[in-house]
mmCIF file of C-alpha atoms in Angstrom:
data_model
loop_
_atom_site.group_PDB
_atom_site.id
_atom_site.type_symbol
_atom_site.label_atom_id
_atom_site.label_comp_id
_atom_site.label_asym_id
_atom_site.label_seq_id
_atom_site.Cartn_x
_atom_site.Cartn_y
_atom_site.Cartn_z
ATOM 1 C CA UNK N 386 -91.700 219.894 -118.842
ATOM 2 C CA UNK N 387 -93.389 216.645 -118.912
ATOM 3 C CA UNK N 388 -91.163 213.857 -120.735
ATOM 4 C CA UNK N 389 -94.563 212.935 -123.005
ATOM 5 C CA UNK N 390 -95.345 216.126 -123.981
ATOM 6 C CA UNK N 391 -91.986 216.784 -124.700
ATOM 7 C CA UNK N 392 -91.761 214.130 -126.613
ATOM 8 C CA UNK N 393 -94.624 214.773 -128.763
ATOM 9 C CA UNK N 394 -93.877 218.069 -129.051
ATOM 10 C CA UNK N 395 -90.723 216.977 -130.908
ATOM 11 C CA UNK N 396 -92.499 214.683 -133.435
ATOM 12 C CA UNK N 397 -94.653 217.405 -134.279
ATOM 13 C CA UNK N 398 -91.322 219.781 -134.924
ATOM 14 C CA UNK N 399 -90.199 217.936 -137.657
ATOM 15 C CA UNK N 400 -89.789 219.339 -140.712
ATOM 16 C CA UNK N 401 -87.714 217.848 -143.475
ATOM 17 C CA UNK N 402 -87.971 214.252 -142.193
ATOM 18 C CA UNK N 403 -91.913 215.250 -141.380
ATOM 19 C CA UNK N 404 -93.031 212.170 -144.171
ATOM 20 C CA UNK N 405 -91.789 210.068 -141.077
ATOM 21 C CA UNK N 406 -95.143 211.105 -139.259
ATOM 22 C CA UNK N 407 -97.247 208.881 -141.830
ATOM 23 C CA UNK N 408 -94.926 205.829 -141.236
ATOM 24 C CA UNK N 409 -97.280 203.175 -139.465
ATOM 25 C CA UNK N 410 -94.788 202.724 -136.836
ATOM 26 C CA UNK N 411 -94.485 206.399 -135.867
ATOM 27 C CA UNK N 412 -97.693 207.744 -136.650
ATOM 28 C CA UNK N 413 -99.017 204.490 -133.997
ATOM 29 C CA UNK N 414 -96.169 205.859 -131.461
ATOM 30 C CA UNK N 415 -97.843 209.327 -131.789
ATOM 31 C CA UNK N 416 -100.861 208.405 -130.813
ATOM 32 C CA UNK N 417 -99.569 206.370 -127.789
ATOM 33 C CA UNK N 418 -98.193 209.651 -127.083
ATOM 34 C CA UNK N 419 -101.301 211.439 -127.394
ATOM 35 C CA UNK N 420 -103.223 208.638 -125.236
ATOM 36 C CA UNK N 421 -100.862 208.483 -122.098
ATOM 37 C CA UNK N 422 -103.008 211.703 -121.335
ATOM 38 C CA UNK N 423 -106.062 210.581 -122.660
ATOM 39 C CA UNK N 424 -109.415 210.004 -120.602
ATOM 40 C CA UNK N 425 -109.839 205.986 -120.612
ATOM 41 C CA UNK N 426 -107.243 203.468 -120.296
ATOM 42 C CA UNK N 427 -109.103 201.499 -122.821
ATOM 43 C CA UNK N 428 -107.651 204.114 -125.220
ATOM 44 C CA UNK N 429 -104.125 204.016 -123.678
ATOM 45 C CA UNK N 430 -103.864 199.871 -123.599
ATOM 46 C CA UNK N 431 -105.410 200.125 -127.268
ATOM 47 C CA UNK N 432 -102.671 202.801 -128.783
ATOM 48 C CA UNK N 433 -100.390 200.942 -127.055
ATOM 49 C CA UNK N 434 -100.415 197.411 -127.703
ATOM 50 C CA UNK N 435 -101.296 199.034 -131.608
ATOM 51 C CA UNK N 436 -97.581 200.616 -131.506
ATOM 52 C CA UNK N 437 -96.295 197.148 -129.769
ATOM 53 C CA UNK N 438 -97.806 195.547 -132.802
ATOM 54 C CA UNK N 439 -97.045 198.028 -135.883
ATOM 55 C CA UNK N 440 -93.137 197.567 -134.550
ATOM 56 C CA UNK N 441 -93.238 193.815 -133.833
ATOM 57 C CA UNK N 442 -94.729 193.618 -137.823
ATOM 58 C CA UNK N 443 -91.440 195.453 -138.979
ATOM 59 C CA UNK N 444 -89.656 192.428 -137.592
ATOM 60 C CA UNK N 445 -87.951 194.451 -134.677
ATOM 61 C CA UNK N 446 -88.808 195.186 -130.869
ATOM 62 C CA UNK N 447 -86.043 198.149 -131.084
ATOM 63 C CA UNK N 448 -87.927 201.658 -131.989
ATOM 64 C CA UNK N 449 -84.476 203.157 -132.561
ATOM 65 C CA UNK N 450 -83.243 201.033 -134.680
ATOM 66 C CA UNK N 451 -86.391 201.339 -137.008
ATOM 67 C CA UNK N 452 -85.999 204.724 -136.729
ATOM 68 C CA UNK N 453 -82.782 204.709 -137.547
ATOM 69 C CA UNK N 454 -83.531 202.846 -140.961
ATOM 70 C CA UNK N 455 -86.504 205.118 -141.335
ATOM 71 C CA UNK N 456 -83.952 207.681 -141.322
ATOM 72 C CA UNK N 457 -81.706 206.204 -142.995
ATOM 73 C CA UNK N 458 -83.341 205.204 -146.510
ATOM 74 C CA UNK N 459 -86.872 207.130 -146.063
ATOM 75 C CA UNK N 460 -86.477 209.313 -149.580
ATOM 76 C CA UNK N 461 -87.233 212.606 -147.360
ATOM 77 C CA UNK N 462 -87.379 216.043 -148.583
ATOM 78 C CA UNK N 463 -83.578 216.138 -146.853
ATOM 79 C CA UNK N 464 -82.328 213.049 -148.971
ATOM 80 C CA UNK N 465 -83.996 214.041 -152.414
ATOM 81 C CA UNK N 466 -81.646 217.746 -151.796
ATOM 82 C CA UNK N 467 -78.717 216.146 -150.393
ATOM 83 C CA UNK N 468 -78.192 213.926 -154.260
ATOM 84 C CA UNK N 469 -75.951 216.866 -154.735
ATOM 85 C CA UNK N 470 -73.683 216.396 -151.229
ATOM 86 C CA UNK N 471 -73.557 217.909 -148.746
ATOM 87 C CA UNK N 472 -71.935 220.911 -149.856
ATOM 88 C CA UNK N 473 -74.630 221.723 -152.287
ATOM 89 C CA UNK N 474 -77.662 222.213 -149.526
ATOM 90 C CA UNK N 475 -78.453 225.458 -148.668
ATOM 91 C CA UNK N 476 -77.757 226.136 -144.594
ATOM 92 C CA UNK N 477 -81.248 226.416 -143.627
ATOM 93 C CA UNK N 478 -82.137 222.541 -144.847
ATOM 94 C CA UNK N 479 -79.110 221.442 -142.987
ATOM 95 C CA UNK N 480 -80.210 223.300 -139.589
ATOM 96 C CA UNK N 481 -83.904 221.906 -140.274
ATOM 97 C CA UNK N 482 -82.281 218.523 -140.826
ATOM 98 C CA UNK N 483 -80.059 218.368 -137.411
ATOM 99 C CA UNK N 484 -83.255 220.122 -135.794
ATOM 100 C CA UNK N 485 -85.469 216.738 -137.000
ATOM 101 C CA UNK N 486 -82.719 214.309 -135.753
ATOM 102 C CA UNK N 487 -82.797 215.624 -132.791
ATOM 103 C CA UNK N 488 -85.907 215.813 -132.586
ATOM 104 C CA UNK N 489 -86.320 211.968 -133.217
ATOM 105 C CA UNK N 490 -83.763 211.674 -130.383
ATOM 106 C CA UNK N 491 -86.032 213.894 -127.781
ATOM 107 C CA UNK N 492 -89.133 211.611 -129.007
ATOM 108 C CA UNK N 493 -87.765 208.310 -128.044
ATOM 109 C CA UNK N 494 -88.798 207.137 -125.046
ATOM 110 C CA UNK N 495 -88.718 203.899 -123.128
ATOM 111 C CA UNK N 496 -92.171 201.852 -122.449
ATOM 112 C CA UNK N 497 -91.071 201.983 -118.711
ATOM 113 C CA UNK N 498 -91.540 206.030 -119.435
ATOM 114 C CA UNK N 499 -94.495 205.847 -121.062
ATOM 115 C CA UNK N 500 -96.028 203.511 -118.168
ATOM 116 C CA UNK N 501 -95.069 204.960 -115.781
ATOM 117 C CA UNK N 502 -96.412 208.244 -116.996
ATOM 118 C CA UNK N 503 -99.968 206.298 -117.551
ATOM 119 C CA UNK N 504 -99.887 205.011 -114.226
ATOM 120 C CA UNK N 505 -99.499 208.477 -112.579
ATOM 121 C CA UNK N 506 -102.541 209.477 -115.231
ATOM 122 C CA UNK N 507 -105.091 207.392 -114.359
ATOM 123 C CA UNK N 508 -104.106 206.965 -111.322
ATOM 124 C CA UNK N 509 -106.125 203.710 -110.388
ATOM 125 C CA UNK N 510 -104.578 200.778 -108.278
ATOM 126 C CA UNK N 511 -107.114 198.559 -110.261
ATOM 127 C CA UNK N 512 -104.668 198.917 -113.602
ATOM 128 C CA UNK N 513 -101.348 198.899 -111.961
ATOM 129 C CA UNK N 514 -100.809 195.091 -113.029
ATOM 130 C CA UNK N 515 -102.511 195.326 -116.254
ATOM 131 C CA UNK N 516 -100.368 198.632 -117.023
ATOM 132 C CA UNK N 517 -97.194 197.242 -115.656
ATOM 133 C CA UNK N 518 -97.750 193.873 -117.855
ATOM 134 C CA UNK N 519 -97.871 195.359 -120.797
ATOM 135 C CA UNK N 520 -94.829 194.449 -123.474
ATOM 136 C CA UNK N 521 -91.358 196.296 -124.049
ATOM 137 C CA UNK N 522 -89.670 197.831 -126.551
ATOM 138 C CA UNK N 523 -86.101 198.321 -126.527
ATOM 139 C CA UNK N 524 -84.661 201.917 -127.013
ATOM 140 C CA UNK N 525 -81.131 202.437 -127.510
ATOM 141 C CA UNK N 526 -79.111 205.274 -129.157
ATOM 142 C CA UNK N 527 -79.778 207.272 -132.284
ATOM 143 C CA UNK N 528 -76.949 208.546 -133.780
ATOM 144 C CA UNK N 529 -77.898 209.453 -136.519
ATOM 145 C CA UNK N 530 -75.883 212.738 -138.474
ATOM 146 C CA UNK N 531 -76.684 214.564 -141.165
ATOM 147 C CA UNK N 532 -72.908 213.976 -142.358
ATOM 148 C CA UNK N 533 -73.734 209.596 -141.978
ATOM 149 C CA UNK N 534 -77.214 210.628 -144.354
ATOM 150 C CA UNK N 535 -75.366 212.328 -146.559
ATOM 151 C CA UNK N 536 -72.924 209.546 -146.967
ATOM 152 C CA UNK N 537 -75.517 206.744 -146.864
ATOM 153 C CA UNK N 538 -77.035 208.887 -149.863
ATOM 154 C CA UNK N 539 -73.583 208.377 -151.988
ATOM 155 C CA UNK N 540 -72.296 211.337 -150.832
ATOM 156 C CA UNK N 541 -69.305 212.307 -148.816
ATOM 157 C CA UNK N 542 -69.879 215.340 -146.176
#
C-alpha cells in the first residue's frame, strides 16, 4: 500500500484521540496528505508550506514531538475516562486507545516521504527543484503508551 494513503488512512482511524483531527497542526498535515495526490502542485506547495507554517507557529519543527504533547495533555475522550486509572476503563477504550497511538505512529511521515511521493505524482522535471527546496520537519519516535497517559493523567497503570 502506498505510504500516503496509508498514512491518511490512519488519521482517519482514530477514535478516542479523534479531537486531534481539529488540531491546526494535524488537521493542516491531513490535508498535505490529501494534496500529495491532488491535481495541481499549486495545491500541494500550498498545503504544504501551510503544515510547515501551522508547526513552525507551535514553536517546534519536530511533528512528533507536538504530537506527542498533543497526546499527552489533549483532554481526549481517553483522558477524561482514564481520571479513574487505568484499571477502571473498560477493555474496549483501552484497545481503541493503543489502536489511535498507533495509528499516530503509522501517520508520521518524513517531508523527504511526502516529496518524494509528490515528485513521482506530478511527475514534471519543471518542479523537481521547487519540490525538493521545500522546508523539513523533523520526525523522530513516538512512544507514546497508554500506561505513560495514564500516568501523565495522575494515574498509575
Amino acid at each position: 500500500m502506498d505510504k500516503i494513503l496509508k498514512s491518511r488512512l490512519a488519521l482517519s482511524s482514530l477514535t478516542v484521540f479523534r479531537g486531534l483531527l481539529d488540531d491546526t497542526v494535524v488537521s493542516s498535515y491531513s490535508e498535505l496528505l490529501e494534496a500529495v495526490h491532488g491535481i495541481d502542485i499549486r495545491s500541494f506547495v500550498d498545503a504544504y508550506c501551510k503544515f510547515y507554517y501551522n508547526l513552525l507557529s507551535k514553536d517546534t519543527v519536530s511533528v512528533s514531538d507536538y504530537l506527542t504533547k498533543a497526546v499527552l495533555y489533549d483532554r481526549s475522550i481517553f483522558k477524561r475516562q482514564a481520571d479513574g486509572g487505568k484499571a477502571a476503563l473498560p477493555d474496549p477504550i483501552l484497545k481503541a486507545a493503543e489502536h489511535d497511538l498507533d495509528a499516530i505512529k503509522t501517520s508520521l511521515l518524513p517531508a523527504s516521504a511526502i516529496k518524494e511521493a509528490a515528485q513521482q505524482h506530478f511527475d514534471d522535471t519543471e518542479y523537481t527543484d521547487l519540490i525538493s527546496n521545500l522546508p523539513e520537519w523533523e520526525v523522530s519516535a513516538f512512544d507514546i503508551t497508554v500506561e505513560k497517559l495514564c500516568d501523565v493523567n495522575g494515574n498509575k497503570a
